[in-house]
Amino acid sequence: MRKLVHRPRRLRRSPALRNLVRETQLSAHDFILPLFVSEKLDQRRAVASMPGVFQLPVKEIVDEARDAQDLGLQAVLLFGIPEQKDEQASGAYAENGIVQNAVRAIKSKCPDLVTITDVCLCEYMSHGHCGVTRIDGDHFHVLNDETVELLVKTALSHAGAGADLVAPSDMMDGRIGAIREALDAGGFDQTGIMSYAAKFASSFYEPFREAAESPPQFGDRRSYQMDFANADEALREVALDVDEGADILMVKPALPYLDVLWRVHERFGKPTAVYHVSGEYAMIKAAAEKGLLKERAAVLEIMTALKRAGADIIVTYWARELAKWLRE
Ligand code: PBG
């Protein structure tokens, strides 16, 4: 037998050796916990499509936020479920809207917790689309510029309530620039924008739409969210958001888009986030419930892969568990 000079396995012989050469380390600071706050509830309600995820009334959201912080998490992302929906999404930018109230409540008790708000209209629109729609015969259009105006009002009202970052998830053109300008003009130059810069029209959002009560009542979102076949286009979309002033760039969903995540991180060198979405969560939960795989090991592998592929920040429904696991 020839003597081998190179034996990469030398460094895999023990846990300590493996730790010594480990390239990617997870920390509780990497994660953002999404929370659903509902105006319709006075006690928590389990989301059937997402085991372990709850809709919460405002009075419980503060405890949830404090628990998250105690576990070592630093950031939450709020989604609101309004009492009433209409065709102008007025709940999205109401002074006492559900998200605005939740932000004020969280910030009064946990001022250091980074509080991020989802800026989108789908939860507040009676038809469930992310913008103002016009129906022409069999077709419907989401009107870009009219929608951007409402998104700007929404972002301003979130900033006014004390949000640290606003996170537009609608995929209208020009919304980042319009929001940036309005925030600056309104005295919120310290409020950042985490842009869902490359958001694909995906099957993996299905369970979320139960959680956020936001399924479109007709049609789908393919006229505004991206075609999952396109990665060069994703880079062009992200470039626009960079130009318009996005502080953090997000790719969504996560695992099927590692190539996009990698390219965004390499190309722009900006803080890069990825959203590990509801369908990705539900798949692993279902497989684990059937005993087909071990949840904790699978989740740690996925999160490490996302970070290895360029994610500085990961939005995940497992944020709480991850913070606990990483402490053990
Ligand atoms: C709102 C929004 C969606 C998600 C985040 N923000 C749903 C959608 O675009 O249909 C999905 C998140 C998830 O699936 O976990 N536009």
PDB file of N, CA, C and O and ligand atoms in Angstrom, residues 36 50 79 118 120 122-123 130 169-170 196 199 204-209 214 216 221 225 252 275-279 317, ligand 1:
ATOM      1  N   PHE A  36     -47.129  35.803  14.933  1.00  0.00           N
ATOM      2  CA  PHE A  36     -48.419  36.204  14.352  1.00  0.00           C
ATOM      3  C   PHE A  36     -49.279  36.810  15.450  1.00  0.00           C
ATOM      4  O   PHE A  36     -49.583  36.144  16.439  1.00  0.00           O
ATOM      5  N   MET A  50     -49.113  24.368  10.930  1.00  0.00           N
ATOM      6  CA  MET A  50     -47.733  24.564  11.387  1.00  0.00           C
ATOM      7  C   MET A  50     -47.615  24.197  12.864  1.00  0.00           C
ATOM      8  O   MET A  50     -47.688  25.076  13.734  1.00  0.00           O
ATOM      9  N   PHE A  79     -46.248  39.631  12.020  1.00  0.00           N
ATOM     10  CA  PHE A  79     -47.312  39.584  11.019  1.00  0.00           C
ATOM     11  C   PHE A  79     -48.627  39.847  11.737  1.00  0.00           C
ATOM     12  O   PHE A  79     -48.861  39.286  12.819  1.00  0.00           O
ATOM     13  N   ASP A 118     -43.577  43.016   9.066  1.00  0.00           N
ATOM     14  CA  ASP A 118     -43.871  42.650   7.687  1.00  0.00           C
ATOM     15  C   ASP A 118     -44.714  43.775   7.095  1.00  0.00           C
ATOM     16  O   ASP A 118     -45.723  44.167   7.675  1.00  0.00           O
ATOM     17  N   CYS A 120     -46.920  44.345   4.142  1.00  0.00           N
ATOM     18  CA  CYS A 120     -47.618  43.766   2.993  1.00  0.00           C
ATOM     19  C   CYS A 120     -49.100  43.991   3.222  1.00  0.00           C
ATOM     20  O   CYS A 120     -49.537  44.255   4.341  1.00  0.00           O
ATOM     21  N   CYS A 122     -51.591  41.784   1.974  1.00  0.00           N
ATOM     22  CA  CYS A 122     -52.462  40.615   1.724  1.00  0.00           C
ATOM     23  C   CYS A 122     -53.326  40.248   2.928  1.00  0.00           C
ATOM     24  O   CYS A 122     -54.482  39.859   2.765  1.00  0.00           O
ATOM     25  N   GLU A 123     -52.802  40.382   4.144  1.00  0.00           N
ATOM     26  CA  GLU A 123     -53.600  40.022   5.324  1.00  0.00           C
ATOM     27  C   GLU A 123     -54.753  41.003   5.548  1.00  0.00           C
ATOM     28  O   GLU A 123     -55.675  40.710   6.294  1.00  0.00           O
ATOM     29  N   CYS A 130     -51.620  40.967  -2.567  1.00  0.00           N
ATOM     30  CA  CYS A 130     -50.678  41.831  -1.863  1.00  0.00           C
ATOM     31  C   CYS A 130     -50.798  43.289  -2.277  1.00  0.00           C
ATOM     32  O   CYS A 130     -49.986  44.126  -1.877  1.00  0.00           O
ATOM     33  N   SER A 169     -42.720  42.783   1.837  1.00  0.00           N
ATOM     34  CA  SER A 169     -42.702  41.425   1.273  1.00  0.00           C
ATOM     35  C   SER A 169     -43.615  41.286   0.063  1.00  0.00           C
ATOM     36  O   SER A 169     -43.972  40.190  -0.330  1.00  0.00           O
ATOM     37  N   ASP A 170     -43.969  42.409  -0.541  1.00  0.00           N
ATOM     38  CA  ASP A 170     -45.012  42.421  -1.575  1.00  0.00           C
ATOM     39  C   ASP A 170     -44.510  42.210  -2.992  1.00  0.00           C
ATOM     40  O   ASP A 170     -45.257  41.790  -3.856  1.00  0.00           O
ATOM     41  N   TYR A 196     -37.559  42.000   1.152  1.00  0.00           N
ATOM     42  CA  TYR A 196     -37.724  40.688   0.518  1.00  0.00           C
ATOM     43  C   TYR A 196     -37.370  40.953  -0.951  1.00  0.00           C
ATOM     44  O   TYR A 196     -38.232  41.264  -1.756  1.00  0.00           O
ATOM     45  N   LYS A 199     -38.128  37.331  -3.938  1.00  0.00           N
ATOM     46  CA  LYS A 199     -39.172  36.475  -3.373  1.00  0.00           C
ATOM     47  C   LYS A 199     -39.852  35.751  -4.517  1.00  0.00           C
ATOM     48  O   LYS A 199     -40.387  36.381  -5.436  1.00  0.00           O
ATOM     49  N   PHE A 204     -44.353  26.726  -1.344  1.00  0.00           N
ATOM     50  CA  PHE A 204     -43.993  26.503   0.054  1.00  0.00           C
ATOM     51  C   PHE A 204     -44.560  27.542   1.022  1.00  0.00           C
ATOM     52  O   PHE A 204     -44.219  27.536   2.196  1.00  0.00           O
ATOM     53  N   TYR A 205     -45.399  28.466   0.508  1.00  0.00           N
ATOM     54  CA  TYR A 205     -46.024  29.440   1.403  1.00  0.00           C
ATOM     55  C   TYR A 205     -47.391  28.975   1.911  1.00  0.00           C
ATOM     56  O   TYR A 205     -48.022  29.662   2.701  1.00  0.00           O
ATOM     57  N   GLU A 206     -47.838  27.849   1.417  1.00  0.00           N
ATOM     58  CA  GLU A 206     -49.221  27.420   1.685  1.00  0.00           C
ATOM     59  C   GLU A 206     -49.586  27.409   3.186  1.00  0.00           C
ATOM     60  O   GLU A 206     -50.594  27.993   3.575  1.00  0.00           O
ATOM     61  N   PRO A 207     -48.791  26.766   4.044  1.00  0.00           N
ATOM     62  CA  PRO A 207     -49.196  26.719   5.453  1.00  0.00           C
ATOM     63  C   PRO A 207     -49.260  28.108   6.096  1.00  0.00           C
ATOM     64  O   PRO A 207     -50.121  28.364   6.938  1.00  0.00           O
ATOM     65  N   PHE A 208     -48.390  29.017   5.660  1.00  0.00           N
ATOM     66  CA  PHE A 208     -48.391  30.396   6.182  1.00  0.00           C
ATOM     67  C   PHE A 208     -49.732  31.068   5.945  1.00  0.00           C
ATOM     68  O   PHE A 208     -50.202  31.856   6.757  1.00  0.00           O
ATOM     69  N   ARG A 209     -50.324  30.765   4.812  1.00  0.00           N
ATOM     70  CA  ARG A 209     -51.554  31.478   4.464  1.00  0.00           C
ATOM     71  C   ARG A 209     -52.678  31.108   5.409  1.00  0.00           C
ATOM     72  O   ARG A 209     -53.610  31.887   5.595  1.00  0.00           O
ATOM     73  N   SER A 214     -54.401  34.711   4.926  1.00  0.00           N
ATOM     74  CA  SER A 214     -54.200  35.575   3.765  1.00  0.00           C
ATOM     75  C   SER A 214     -54.195  34.864   2.411  1.00  0.00           C
ATOM     76  O   SER A 214     -53.506  35.315   1.505  1.00  0.00           O
ATOM     77  N   PRO A 216     -55.077  34.146  -1.350  1.00  0.00           N
ATOM     78  CA  PRO A 216     -55.782  34.919  -2.363  1.00  0.00           C
ATOM     79  C   PRO A 216     -57.130  34.261  -2.683  1.00  0.00           C
ATOM     80  O   PRO A 216     -57.209  33.043  -2.786  1.00  0.00           O
ATOM     81  N   ARG A 221     -50.196  34.466  -7.148  1.00  0.00           N
ATOM     82  CA  ARG A 221     -49.318  35.631  -6.986  1.00  0.00           C
ATOM     83  C   ARG A 221     -48.234  35.706  -8.065  1.00  0.00           C
ATOM     84  O   ARG A 221     -47.246  36.412  -7.903  1.00  0.00           O
ATOM     85  N   GLN A 225     -44.840  38.005  -7.735  1.00  0.00           N
ATOM     86  CA  GLN A 225     -43.681  37.295  -7.178  1.00  0.00           C
ATOM     87  C   GLN A 225     -42.903  36.650  -8.334  1.00  0.00           C
ATOM     88  O   GLN A 225     -43.428  36.454  -9.425  1.00  0.00           O
ATOM     89  N   LYS A 252     -36.099  34.314  -0.541  1.00  0.00           N
ATOM     90  CA  LYS A 252     -37.196  33.536   0.036  1.00  0.00           C
ATOM     91  C   LYS A 252     -37.893  32.719  -1.027  1.00  0.00           C
ATOM     92  O   LYS A 252     -38.155  33.280  -2.082  1.00  0.00           O
ATOM     93  N   TYR A 275     -35.348  33.442   4.247  1.00  0.00           N
ATOM     94  CA  TYR A 275     -36.553  33.078   4.982  1.00  0.00           C
ATOM     95  C   TYR A 275     -36.825  31.598   4.749  1.00  0.00           C
ATOM     96  O   TYR A 275     -37.137  31.196   3.634  1.00  0.00           O
ATOM     97  N   HIS A 276     -36.623  30.824   5.804  1.00  0.00           N
ATOM     98  CA  HIS A 276     -36.966  29.393   5.741  1.00  0.00           C
ATOM     99  C   HIS A 276     -38.463  29.329   6.017  1.00  0.00           C
ATOM    100  O   HIS A 276     -38.910  29.535   7.149  1.00  0.00           O
ATOM    101  N   VAL A 277     -39.266  29.080   4.968  1.00  0.00           N
ATOM    102  CA  VAL A 277     -40.699  29.393   5.043  1.00  0.00           C
ATOM    103  C   VAL A 277     -41.541  28.246   5.599  1.00  0.00           C
ATOM    104  O   VAL A 277     -41.051  27.134   5.849  1.00  0.00           O
ATOM    105  N   SER A 278     -42.829  28.570   5.721  1.00  0.00           N
ATOM    106  CA  SER A 278     -43.782  27.673   6.382  1.00  0.00           C
ATOM    107  C   SER A 278     -43.815  26.265   5.787  1.00  0.00           C
ATOM    108  O   SER A 278     -43.870  25.284   6.530  1.00  0.00           O
ATOM    109  N   GLY A 279     -43.788  26.161   4.466  1.00  0.00           N
ATOM    110  CA  GLY A 279     -43.870  24.832   3.845  1.00  0.00           C
ATOM    111  C   GLY A 279     -42.615  24.015   4.111  1.00  0.00           C
ATOM    112  O   GLY A 279     -42.673  22.785   4.284  1.00  0.00           O
ATOM    113  N   TYR A 317     -39.135  29.504  11.911  1.00  0.00           N
ATOM    114  CA  TYR A 317     -40.103  29.156  12.963  1.00  0.00           C
ATOM    115  C   TYR A 317     -39.455  28.288  14.042  1.00  0.00           C
ATOM    116  O   TYR A 317     -40.094  27.990  15.041  1.00  0.00           O
TER     117      TYR A 317
HETATM  118  C1  PBG B   1     -46.912  38.092   2.660  1.00  0.00           C
HETATM  119  C2  PBG B   1     -45.996  36.998   3.037  1.00  0.00           C
HETATM  120  C3  PBG B   1     -46.049  35.623   2.734  1.00  0.00           C
HETATM  121  C4  PBG B   1     -45.013  35.027   3.464  1.00  0.00           C
HETATM  122  C5  PBG B   1     -44.343  36.035   4.143  1.00  0.00           C
HETATM  123  N1  PBG B   1     -44.945  37.256   3.845  1.00  0.00           N
HETATM  124  C6  PBG B   1     -47.032  34.847   1.964  1.00  0.00           C
HETATM  125  C7  PBG B   1     -47.149  35.014   0.498  1.00  0.00           C
HETATM  126  O1  PBG B   1     -46.406  35.755  -0.142  1.00  0.00           O
HETATM  127  O2  PBG B   1     -48.054  34.404  -0.043  1.00  0.00           O
HETATM  128  C8  PBG B   1     -44.720  33.566   3.523  1.00  0.00           C
HETATM  129  C9  PBG B   1     -43.974  33.108   4.720  1.00  0.00           C
HETATM  130  C10 PBG B   1     -43.992  31.629   4.939  1.00  0.00           C
HETATM  131  O3  PBG B   1     -44.486  30.854   4.103  1.00  0.00           O
HETATM  132  O4  PBG B   1     -43.508  31.216   5.992  1.00  0.00           O
HETATM  133  N2  PBG B   1     -46.912  38.489   1.368  1.00  0.00           N
END
